[in-house]
PDB file of C-alpha atoms and ligand atoms in Angstrom:
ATOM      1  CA  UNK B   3      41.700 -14.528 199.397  1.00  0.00           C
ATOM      2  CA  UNK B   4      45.272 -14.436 201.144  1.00  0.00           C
ATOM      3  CA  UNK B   5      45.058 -14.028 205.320  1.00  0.00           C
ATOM      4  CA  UNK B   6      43.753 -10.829 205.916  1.00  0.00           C
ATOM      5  CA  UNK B   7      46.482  -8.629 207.344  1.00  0.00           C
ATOM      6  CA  UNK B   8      46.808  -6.772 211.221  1.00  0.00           C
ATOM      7  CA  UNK B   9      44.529  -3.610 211.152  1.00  0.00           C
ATOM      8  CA  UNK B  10      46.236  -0.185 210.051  1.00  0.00           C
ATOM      9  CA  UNK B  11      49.868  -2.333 210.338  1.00  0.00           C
ATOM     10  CA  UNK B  12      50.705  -1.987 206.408  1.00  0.00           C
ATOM     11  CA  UNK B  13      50.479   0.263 203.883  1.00  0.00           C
ATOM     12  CA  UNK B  14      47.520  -0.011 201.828  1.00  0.00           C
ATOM     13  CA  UNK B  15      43.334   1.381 201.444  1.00  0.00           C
ATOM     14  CA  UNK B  16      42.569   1.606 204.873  1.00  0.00           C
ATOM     15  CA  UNK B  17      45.690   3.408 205.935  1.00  0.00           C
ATOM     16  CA  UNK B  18      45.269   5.479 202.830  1.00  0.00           C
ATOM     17  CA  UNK B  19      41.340   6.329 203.143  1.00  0.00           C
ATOM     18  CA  UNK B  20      41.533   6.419 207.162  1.00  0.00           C
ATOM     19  CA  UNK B  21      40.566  10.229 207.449  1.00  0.00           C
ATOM     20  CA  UNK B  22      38.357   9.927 204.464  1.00  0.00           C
ATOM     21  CA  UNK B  23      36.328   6.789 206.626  1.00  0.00           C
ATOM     22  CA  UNK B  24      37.003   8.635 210.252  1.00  0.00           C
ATOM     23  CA  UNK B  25      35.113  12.294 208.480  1.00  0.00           C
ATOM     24  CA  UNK B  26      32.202  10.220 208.143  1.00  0.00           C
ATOM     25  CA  UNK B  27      31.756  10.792 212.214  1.00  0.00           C
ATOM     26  CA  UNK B  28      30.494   8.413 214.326  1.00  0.00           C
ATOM     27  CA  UNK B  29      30.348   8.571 218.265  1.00  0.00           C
ATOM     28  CA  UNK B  30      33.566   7.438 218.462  1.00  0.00           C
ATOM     29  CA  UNK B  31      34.974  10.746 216.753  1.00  0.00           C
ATOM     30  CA  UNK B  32      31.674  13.583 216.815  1.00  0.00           C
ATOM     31  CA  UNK B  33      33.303  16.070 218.490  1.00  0.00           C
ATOM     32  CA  UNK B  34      36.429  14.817 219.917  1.00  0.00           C
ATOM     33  CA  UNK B  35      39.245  16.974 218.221  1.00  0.00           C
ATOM     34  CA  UNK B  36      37.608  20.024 219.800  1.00  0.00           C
ATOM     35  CA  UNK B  37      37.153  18.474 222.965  1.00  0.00           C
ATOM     36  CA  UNK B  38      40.940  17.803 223.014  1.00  0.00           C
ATOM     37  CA  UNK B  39      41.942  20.881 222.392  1.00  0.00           C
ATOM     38  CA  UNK B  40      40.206  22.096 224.901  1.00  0.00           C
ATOM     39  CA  UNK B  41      41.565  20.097 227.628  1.00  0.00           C
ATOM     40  CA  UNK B  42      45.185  20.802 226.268  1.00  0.00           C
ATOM     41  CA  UNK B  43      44.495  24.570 225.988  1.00  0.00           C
ATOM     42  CA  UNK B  44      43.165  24.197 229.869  1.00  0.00           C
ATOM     43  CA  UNK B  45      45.668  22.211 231.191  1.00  0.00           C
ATOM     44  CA  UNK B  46      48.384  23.375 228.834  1.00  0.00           C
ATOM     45  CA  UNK B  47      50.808  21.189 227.118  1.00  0.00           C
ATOM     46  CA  UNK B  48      53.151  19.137 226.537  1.00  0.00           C
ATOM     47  CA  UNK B  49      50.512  16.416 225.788  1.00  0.00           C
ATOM     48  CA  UNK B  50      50.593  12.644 224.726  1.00  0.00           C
ATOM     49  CA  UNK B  51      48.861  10.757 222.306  1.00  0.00           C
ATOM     50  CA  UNK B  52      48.646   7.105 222.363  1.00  0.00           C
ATOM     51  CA  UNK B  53      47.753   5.413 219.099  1.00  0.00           C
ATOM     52  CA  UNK B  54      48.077   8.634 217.149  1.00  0.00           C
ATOM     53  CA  UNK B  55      47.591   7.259 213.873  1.00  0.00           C
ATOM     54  CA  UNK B  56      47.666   9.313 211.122  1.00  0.00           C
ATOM     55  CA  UNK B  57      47.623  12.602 213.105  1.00  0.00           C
ATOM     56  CA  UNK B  58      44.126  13.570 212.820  1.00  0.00           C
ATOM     57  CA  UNK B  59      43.994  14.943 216.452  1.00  0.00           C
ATOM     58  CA  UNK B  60      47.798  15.323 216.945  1.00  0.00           C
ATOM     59  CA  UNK B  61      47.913  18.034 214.307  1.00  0.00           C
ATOM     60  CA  UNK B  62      45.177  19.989 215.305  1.00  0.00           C
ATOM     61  CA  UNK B  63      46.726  20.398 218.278  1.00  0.00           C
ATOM     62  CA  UNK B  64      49.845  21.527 217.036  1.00  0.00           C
ATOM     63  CA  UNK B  65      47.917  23.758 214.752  1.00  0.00           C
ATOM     64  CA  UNK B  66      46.441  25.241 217.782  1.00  0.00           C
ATOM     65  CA  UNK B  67      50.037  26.137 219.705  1.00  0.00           C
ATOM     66  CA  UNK B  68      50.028  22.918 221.651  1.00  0.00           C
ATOM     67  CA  UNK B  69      53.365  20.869 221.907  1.00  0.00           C
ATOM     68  CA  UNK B  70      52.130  17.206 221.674  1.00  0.00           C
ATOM     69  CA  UNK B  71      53.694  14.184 221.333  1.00  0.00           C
ATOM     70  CA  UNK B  72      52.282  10.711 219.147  1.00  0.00           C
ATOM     71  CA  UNK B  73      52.963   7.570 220.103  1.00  0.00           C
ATOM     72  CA  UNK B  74      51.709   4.419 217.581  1.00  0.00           C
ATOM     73  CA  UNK B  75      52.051   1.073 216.908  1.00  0.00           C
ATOM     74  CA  UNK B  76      52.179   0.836 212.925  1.00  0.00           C
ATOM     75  CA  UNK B  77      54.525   2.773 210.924  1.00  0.00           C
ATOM     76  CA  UNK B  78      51.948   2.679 208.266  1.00  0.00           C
ATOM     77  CA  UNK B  79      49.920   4.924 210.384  1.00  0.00           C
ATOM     78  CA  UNK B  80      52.934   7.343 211.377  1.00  0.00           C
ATOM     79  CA  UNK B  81      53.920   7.385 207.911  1.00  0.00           C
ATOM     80  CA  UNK B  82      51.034   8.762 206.755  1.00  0.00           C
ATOM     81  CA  UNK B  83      50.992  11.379 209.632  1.00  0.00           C
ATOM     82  CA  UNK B  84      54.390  12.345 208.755  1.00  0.00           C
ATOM     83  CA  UNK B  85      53.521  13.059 205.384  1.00  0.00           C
ATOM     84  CA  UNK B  86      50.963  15.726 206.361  1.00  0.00           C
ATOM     85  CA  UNK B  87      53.967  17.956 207.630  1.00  0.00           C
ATOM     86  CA  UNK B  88      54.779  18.750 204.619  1.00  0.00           C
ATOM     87  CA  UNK B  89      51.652  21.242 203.877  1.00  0.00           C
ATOM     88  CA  UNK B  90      51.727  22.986 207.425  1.00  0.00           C
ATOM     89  CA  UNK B  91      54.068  25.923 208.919  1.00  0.00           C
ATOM     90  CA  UNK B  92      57.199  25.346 210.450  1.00  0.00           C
ATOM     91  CA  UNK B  93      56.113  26.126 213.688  1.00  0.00           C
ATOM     92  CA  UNK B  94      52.946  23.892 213.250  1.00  0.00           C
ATOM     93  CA  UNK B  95      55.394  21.059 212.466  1.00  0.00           C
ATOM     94  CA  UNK B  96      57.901  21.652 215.367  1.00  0.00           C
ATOM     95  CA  UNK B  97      55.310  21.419 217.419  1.00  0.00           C
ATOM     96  CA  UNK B  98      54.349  17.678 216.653  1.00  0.00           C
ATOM     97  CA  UNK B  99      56.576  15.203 217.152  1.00  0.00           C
ATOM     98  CA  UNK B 100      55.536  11.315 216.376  1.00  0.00           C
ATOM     99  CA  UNK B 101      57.223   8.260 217.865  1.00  0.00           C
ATOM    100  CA  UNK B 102      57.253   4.319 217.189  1.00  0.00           C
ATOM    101  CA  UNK B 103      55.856   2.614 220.137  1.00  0.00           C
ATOM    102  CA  UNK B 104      53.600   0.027 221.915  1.00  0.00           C
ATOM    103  CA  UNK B 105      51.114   2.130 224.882  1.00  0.00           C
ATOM    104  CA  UNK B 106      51.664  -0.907 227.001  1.00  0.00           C
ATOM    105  CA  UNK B 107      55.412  -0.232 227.063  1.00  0.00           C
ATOM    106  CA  UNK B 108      57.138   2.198 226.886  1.00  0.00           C
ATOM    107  CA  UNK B 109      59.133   4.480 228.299  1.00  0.00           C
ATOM    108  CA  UNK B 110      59.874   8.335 226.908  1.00  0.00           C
ATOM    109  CA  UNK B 111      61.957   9.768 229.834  1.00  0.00           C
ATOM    110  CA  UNK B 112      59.686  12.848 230.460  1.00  0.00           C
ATOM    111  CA  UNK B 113      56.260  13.879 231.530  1.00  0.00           C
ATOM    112  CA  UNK B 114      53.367  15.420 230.183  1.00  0.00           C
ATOM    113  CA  UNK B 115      50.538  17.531 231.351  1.00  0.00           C
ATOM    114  CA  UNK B 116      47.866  15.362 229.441  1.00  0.00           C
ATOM    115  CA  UNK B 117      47.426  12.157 228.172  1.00  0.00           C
ATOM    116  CA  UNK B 118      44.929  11.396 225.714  1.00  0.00           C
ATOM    117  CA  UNK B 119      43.915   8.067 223.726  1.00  0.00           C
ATOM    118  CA  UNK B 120      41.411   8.782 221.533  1.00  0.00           C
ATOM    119  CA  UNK B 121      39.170   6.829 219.395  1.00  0.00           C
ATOM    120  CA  UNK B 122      39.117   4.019 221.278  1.00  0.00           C
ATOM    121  CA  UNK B 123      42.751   3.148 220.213  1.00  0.00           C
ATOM    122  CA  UNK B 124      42.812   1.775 223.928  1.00  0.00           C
ATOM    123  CA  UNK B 125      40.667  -1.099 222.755  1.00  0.00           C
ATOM    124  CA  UNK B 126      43.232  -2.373 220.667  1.00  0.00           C
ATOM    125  CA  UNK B 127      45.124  -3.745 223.870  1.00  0.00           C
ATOM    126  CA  UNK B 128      42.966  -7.620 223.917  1.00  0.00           C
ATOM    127  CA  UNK B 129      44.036  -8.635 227.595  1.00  0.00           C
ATOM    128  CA  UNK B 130      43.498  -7.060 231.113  1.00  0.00           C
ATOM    129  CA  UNK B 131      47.254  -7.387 231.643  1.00  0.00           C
ATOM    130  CA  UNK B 132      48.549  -5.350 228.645  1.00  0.00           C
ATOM    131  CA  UNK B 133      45.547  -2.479 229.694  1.00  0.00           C
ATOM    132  CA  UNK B 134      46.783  -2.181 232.921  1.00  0.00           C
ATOM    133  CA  UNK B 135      50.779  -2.030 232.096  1.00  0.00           C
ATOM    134  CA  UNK B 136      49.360   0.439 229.210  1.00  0.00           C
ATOM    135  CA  UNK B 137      47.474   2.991 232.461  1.00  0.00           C
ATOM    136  CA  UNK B 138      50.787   1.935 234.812  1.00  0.00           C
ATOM    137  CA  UNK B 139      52.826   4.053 231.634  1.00  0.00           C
ATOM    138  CA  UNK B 140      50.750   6.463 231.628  1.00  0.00           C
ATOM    139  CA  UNK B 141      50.754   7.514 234.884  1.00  0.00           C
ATOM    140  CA  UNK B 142      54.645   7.150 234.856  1.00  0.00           C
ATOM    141  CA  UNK B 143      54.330   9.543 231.805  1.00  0.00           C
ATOM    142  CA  UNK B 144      51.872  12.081 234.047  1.00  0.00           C
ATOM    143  CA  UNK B 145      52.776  15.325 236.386  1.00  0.00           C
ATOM    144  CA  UNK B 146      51.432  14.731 239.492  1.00  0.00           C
ATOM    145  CA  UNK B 147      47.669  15.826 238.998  1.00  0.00           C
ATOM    146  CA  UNK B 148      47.649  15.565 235.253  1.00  0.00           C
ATOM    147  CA  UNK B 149      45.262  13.720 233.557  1.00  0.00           C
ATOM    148  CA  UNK B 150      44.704  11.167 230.972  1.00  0.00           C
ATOM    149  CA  UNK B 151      40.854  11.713 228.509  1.00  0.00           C
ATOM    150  CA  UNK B 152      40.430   7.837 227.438  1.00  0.00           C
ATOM    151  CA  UNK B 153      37.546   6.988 224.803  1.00  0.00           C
ATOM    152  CA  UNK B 154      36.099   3.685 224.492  1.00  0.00           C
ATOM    153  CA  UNK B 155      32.656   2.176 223.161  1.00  0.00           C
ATOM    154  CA  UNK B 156      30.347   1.248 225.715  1.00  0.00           C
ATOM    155  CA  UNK B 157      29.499  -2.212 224.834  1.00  0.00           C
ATOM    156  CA  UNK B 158      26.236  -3.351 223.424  1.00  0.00           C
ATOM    157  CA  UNK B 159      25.678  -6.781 225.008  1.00  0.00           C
ATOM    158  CA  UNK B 160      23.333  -8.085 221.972  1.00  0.00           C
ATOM    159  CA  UNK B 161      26.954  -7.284 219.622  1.00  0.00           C
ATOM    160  CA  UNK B 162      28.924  -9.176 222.142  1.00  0.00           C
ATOM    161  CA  UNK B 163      27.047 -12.558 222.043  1.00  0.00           C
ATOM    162  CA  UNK B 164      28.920 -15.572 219.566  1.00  0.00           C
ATOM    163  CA  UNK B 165      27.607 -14.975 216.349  1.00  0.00           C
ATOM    164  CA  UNK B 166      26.057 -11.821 216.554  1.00  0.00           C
ATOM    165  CA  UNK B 167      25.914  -9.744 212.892  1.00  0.00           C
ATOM    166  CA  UNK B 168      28.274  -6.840 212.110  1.00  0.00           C
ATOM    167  CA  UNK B 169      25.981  -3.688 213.205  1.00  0.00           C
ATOM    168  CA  UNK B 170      27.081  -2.003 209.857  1.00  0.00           C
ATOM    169  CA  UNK B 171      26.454  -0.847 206.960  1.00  0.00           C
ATOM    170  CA  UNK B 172      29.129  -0.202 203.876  1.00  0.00           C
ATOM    171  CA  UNK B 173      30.662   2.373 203.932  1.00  0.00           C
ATOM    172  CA  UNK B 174      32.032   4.603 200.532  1.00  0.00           C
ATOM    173  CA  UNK B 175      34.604   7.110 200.423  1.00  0.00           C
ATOM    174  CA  UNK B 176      36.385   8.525 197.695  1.00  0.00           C
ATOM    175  CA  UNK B 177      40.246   7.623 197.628  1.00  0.00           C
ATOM    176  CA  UNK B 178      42.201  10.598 198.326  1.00  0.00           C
ATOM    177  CA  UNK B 179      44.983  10.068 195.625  1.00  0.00           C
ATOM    178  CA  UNK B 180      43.176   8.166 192.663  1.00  0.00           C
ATOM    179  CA  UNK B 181      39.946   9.544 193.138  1.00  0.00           C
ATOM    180  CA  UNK B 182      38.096   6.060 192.954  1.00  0.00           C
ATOM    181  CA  UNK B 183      35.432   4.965 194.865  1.00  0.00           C
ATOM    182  CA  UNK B 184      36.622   3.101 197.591  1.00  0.00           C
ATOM    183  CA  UNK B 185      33.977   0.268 199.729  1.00  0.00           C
ATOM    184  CA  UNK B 186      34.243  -1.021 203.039  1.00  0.00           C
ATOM    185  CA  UNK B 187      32.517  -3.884 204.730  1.00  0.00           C
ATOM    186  CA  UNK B 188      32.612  -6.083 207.520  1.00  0.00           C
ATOM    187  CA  UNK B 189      32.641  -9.677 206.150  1.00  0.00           C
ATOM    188  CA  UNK B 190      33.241 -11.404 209.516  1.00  0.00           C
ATOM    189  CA  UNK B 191      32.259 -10.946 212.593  1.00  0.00           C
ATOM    190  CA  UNK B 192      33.278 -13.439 216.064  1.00  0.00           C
ATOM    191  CA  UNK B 193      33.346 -12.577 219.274  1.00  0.00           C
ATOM    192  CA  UNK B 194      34.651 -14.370 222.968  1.00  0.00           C
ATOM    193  CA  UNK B 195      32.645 -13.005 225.707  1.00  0.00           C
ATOM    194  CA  UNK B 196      34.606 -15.204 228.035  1.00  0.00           C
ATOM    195  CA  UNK B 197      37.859 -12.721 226.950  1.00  0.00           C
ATOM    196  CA  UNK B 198      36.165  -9.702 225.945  1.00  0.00           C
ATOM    197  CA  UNK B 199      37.474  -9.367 222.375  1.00  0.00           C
ATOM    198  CA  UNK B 200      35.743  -9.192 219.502  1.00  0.00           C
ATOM    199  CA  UNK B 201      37.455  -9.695 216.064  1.00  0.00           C
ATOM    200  CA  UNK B 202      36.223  -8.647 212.490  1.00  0.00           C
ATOM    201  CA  UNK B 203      37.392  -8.719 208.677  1.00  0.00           C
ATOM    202  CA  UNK B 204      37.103  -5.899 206.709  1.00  0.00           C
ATOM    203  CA  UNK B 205      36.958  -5.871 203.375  1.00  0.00           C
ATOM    204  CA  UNK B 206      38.546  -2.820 201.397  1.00  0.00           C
ATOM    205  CA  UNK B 207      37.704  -2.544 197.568  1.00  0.00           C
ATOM    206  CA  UNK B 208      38.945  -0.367 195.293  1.00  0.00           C
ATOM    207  CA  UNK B 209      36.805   0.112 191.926  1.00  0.00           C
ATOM    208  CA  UNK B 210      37.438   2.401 188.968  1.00  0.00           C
ATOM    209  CA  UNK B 211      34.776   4.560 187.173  1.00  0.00           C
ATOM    210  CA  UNK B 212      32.978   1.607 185.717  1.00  0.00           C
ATOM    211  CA  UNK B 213      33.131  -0.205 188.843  1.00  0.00           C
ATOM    212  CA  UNK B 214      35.559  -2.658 188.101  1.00  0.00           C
ATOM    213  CA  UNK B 215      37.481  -4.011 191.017  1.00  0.00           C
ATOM    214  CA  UNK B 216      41.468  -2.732 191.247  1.00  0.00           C
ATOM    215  CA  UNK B 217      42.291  -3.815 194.449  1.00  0.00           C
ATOM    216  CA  UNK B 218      40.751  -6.067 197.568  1.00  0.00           C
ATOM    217  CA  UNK B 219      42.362  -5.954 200.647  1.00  0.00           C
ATOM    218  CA  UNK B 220      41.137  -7.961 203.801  1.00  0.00           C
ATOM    219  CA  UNK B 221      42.364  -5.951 207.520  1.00  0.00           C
ATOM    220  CA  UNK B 222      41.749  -8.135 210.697  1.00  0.00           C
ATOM    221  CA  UNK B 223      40.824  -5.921 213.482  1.00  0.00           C
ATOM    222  CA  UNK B 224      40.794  -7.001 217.005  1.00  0.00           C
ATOM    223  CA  UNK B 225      39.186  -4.978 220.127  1.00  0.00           C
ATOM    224  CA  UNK B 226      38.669  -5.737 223.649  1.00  0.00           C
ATOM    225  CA  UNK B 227      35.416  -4.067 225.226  1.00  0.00           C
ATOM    226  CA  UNK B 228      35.269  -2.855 228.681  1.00  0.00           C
ATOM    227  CA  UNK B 229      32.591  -2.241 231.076  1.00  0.00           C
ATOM    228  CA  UNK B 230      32.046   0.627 232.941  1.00  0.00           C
ATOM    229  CA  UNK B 231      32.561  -0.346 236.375  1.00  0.00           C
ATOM    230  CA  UNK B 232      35.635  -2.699 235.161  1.00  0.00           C
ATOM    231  CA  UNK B 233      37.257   0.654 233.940  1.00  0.00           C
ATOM    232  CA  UNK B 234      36.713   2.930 236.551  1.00  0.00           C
ATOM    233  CA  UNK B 235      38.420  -0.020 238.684  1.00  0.00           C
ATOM    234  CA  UNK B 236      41.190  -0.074 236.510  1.00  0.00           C
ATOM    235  CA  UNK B 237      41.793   3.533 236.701  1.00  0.00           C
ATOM    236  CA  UNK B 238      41.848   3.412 240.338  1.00  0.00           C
ATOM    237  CA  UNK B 239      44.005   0.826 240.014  1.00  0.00           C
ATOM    238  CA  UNK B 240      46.913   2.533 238.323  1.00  0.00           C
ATOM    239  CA  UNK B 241      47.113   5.510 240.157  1.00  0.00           C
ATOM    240  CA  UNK B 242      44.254   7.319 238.814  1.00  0.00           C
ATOM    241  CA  UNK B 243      41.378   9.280 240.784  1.00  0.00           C
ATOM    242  CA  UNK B 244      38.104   9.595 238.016  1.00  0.00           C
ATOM    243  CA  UNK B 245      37.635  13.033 237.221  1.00  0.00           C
ATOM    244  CA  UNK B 246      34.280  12.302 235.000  1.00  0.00           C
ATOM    245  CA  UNK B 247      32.622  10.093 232.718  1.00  0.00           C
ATOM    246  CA  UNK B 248      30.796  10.942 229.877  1.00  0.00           C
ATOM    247  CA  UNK B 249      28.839   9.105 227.370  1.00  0.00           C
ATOM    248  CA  UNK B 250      30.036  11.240 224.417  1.00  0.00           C
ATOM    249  CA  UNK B 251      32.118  14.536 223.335  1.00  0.00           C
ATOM    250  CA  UNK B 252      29.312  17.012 224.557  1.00  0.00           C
ATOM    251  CA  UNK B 253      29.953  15.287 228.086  1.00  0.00           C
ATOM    252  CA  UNK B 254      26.364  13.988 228.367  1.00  0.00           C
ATOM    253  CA  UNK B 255      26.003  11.480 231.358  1.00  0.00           C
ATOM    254  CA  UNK B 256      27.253   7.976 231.009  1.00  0.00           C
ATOM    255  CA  UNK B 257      24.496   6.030 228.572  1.00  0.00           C
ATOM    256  CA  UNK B 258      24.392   1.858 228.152  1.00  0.00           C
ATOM    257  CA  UNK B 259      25.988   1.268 224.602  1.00  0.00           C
ATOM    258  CA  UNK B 260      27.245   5.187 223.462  1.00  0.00           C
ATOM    259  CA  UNK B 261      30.837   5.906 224.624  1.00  0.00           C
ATOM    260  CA  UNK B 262      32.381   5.724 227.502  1.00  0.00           C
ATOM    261  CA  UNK B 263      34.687   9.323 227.952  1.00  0.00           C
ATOM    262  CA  UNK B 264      37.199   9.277 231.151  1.00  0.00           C
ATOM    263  CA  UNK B 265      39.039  11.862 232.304  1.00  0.00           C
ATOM    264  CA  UNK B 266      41.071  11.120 235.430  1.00  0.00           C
ATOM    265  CA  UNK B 267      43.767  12.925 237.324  1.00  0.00           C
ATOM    266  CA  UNK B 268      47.038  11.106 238.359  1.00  0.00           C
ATOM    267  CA  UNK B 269      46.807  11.036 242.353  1.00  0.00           C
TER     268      UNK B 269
HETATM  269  C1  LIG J   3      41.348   4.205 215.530  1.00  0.00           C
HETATM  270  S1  LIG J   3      43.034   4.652 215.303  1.00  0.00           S
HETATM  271  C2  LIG J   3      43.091   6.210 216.136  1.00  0.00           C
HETATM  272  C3  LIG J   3      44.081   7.178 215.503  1.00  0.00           C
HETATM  273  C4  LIG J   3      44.008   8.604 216.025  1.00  0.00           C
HETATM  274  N1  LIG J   3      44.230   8.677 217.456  1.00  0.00           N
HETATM  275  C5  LIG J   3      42.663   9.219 215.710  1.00  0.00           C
HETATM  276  O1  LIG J   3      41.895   9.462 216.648  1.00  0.00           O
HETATM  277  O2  LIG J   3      42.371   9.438 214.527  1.00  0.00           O
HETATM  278  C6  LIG J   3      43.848   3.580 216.467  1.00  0.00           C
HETATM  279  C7  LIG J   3      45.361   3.682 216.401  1.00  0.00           C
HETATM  280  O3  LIG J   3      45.905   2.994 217.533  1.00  0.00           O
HETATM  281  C8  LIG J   3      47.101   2.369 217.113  1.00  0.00           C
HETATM  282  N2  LIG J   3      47.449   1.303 218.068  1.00  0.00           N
HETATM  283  C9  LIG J   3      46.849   0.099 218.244  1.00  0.00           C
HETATM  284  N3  LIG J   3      47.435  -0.597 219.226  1.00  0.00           N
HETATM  285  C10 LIG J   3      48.445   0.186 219.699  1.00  0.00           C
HETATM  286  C11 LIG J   3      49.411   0.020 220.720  1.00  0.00           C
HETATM  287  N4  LIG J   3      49.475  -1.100 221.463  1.00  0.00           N
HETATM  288  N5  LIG J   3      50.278   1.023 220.939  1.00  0.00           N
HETATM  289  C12 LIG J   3      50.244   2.158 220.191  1.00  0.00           C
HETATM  290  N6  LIG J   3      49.335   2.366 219.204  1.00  0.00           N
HETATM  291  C13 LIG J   3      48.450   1.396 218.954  1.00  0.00           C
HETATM  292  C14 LIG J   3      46.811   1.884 215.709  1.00  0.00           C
HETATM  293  O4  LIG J   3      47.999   1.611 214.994  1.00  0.00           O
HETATM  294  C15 LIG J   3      46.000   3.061 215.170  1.00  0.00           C
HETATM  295  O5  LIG J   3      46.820   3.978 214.519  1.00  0.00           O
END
């Protein structure tokens, strides 16, 4: 098997089957679309997404009159987001707008009512430094008293030890264009407490209606876990005053090893 490739950076399964994979819920995502869109209808728009992906959240804001904005990384993941204009109403799709970017630079020369960084896309930044330039943006992005929602796992400190076994399952989705079943597994599993990052290979397969295999890909994905305290600090920081923390969507109290939900106001 070749060197598995960056996570959602190329075309390919998981790109393709990442709303297929993200329906199947998880506390990462039970909830969260509404809760957005409640926030943006609150505070009003414009709002910005960082590490937008494939649009899941950015377009149901749109769909809901909201003027957002979505920042990511991988074309791969824009690509596919772009793509979903094509189905929606032409005020739906002047609504959205998606941009090319890194969340720990950049620089959009406006500001926004609400930030938002869903699905622990934040995670994705593996040193202190590039998390703090990545709040520092935001706030630059902010009104004064708007407000950034940021969702991250709470870590489970038996999953952070070396060696510890991937705490999943595989998972099976159906391929949105072919049909085929689709399998995903975690084949590898490290982690550096020292650092805070934790880095896994997933294995996408492909099989056709007798199960033979028609393609294998192998995504690297790397995440750095934060604790509580640590973000709150970080917030503070960069500018930001914590609003609340919740522990999941339904903004139950802050729980050891659910999620961790910020909202904090630019001071
Ligand atoms: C789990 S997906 C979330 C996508 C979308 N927000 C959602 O909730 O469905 C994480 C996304 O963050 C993006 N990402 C990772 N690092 C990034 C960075 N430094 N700047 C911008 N986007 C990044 C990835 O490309 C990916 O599309």
């Amino acid at each position: 098997m070749s060197e598995p490739r960056l996570f959602y950076q190329q075309p390919g399964l998981n790109t393709e089957c990442y709303e297929e994979l993200t329906a199947q819920g998880g506390p990462g995502v039970a909830g969260d679309v509404s809760y957005y869109l409640r926030h943006a209808q609150r505070i009003g728009g414009p709002v910005l997404e960082l590490g937008a992906g494939t649009g899941r959240v950015t377009w149901a804001l749109a769909a809901a009159g909201v003027e957002v904005v979505g920042l990511d990384l991988s074309e791969a993941m824009l690509e596919r987001a772009r793509a979903k204009a094509l189905d929606l109403p032409a005020a739906v799709r002047e609504r959205a707008h998606f941009l090319l970017g890194d969340m720990s630079r950049f620089d959009l020369g406006r500001k926004f009512w609400l930030v938002i960084i869903p699905f622990r896309a934040f995670q994705s930044l593996t040193s202190p430094d590039d998390q703090r330039r990545a709040l520092e943006c935001v706030a630059r992005h902010l009104h004064r008293g708007g407000r950034v929602i940021v969702d991250l796992f709470d870590p489970r400190l038996d999953l952070c030890l070396p060696d510890a076994p991937p705490d999943s399952e595989p998972q099976s989705v159906k391929h949105p264009a072919s049909g085929h079943r689709v399998v995903v597994e975690i084949v590898a599993r490290t982690t550096d407490p020292l650092h805070q990052v934790l880095t896994e290979v997933w294995r996408f397969k492909e099989l056709d209606d007798a199960g033979s295999v028609l393609r294998v890909e192998d995504e690297r994905l790397t995440l750095r876990w934060t604790y509580r305290w640590e973000m709150r600090h970080l917030l503070e920081l960069t500018g930001f005053e914590v609003v609340a923390e919740y522990s999941d969507f339904h903004e139950s109290p802050p729980a050891y090893g659910q999620e961790q939900v910020w909202i904090a106001r630019r001071s």
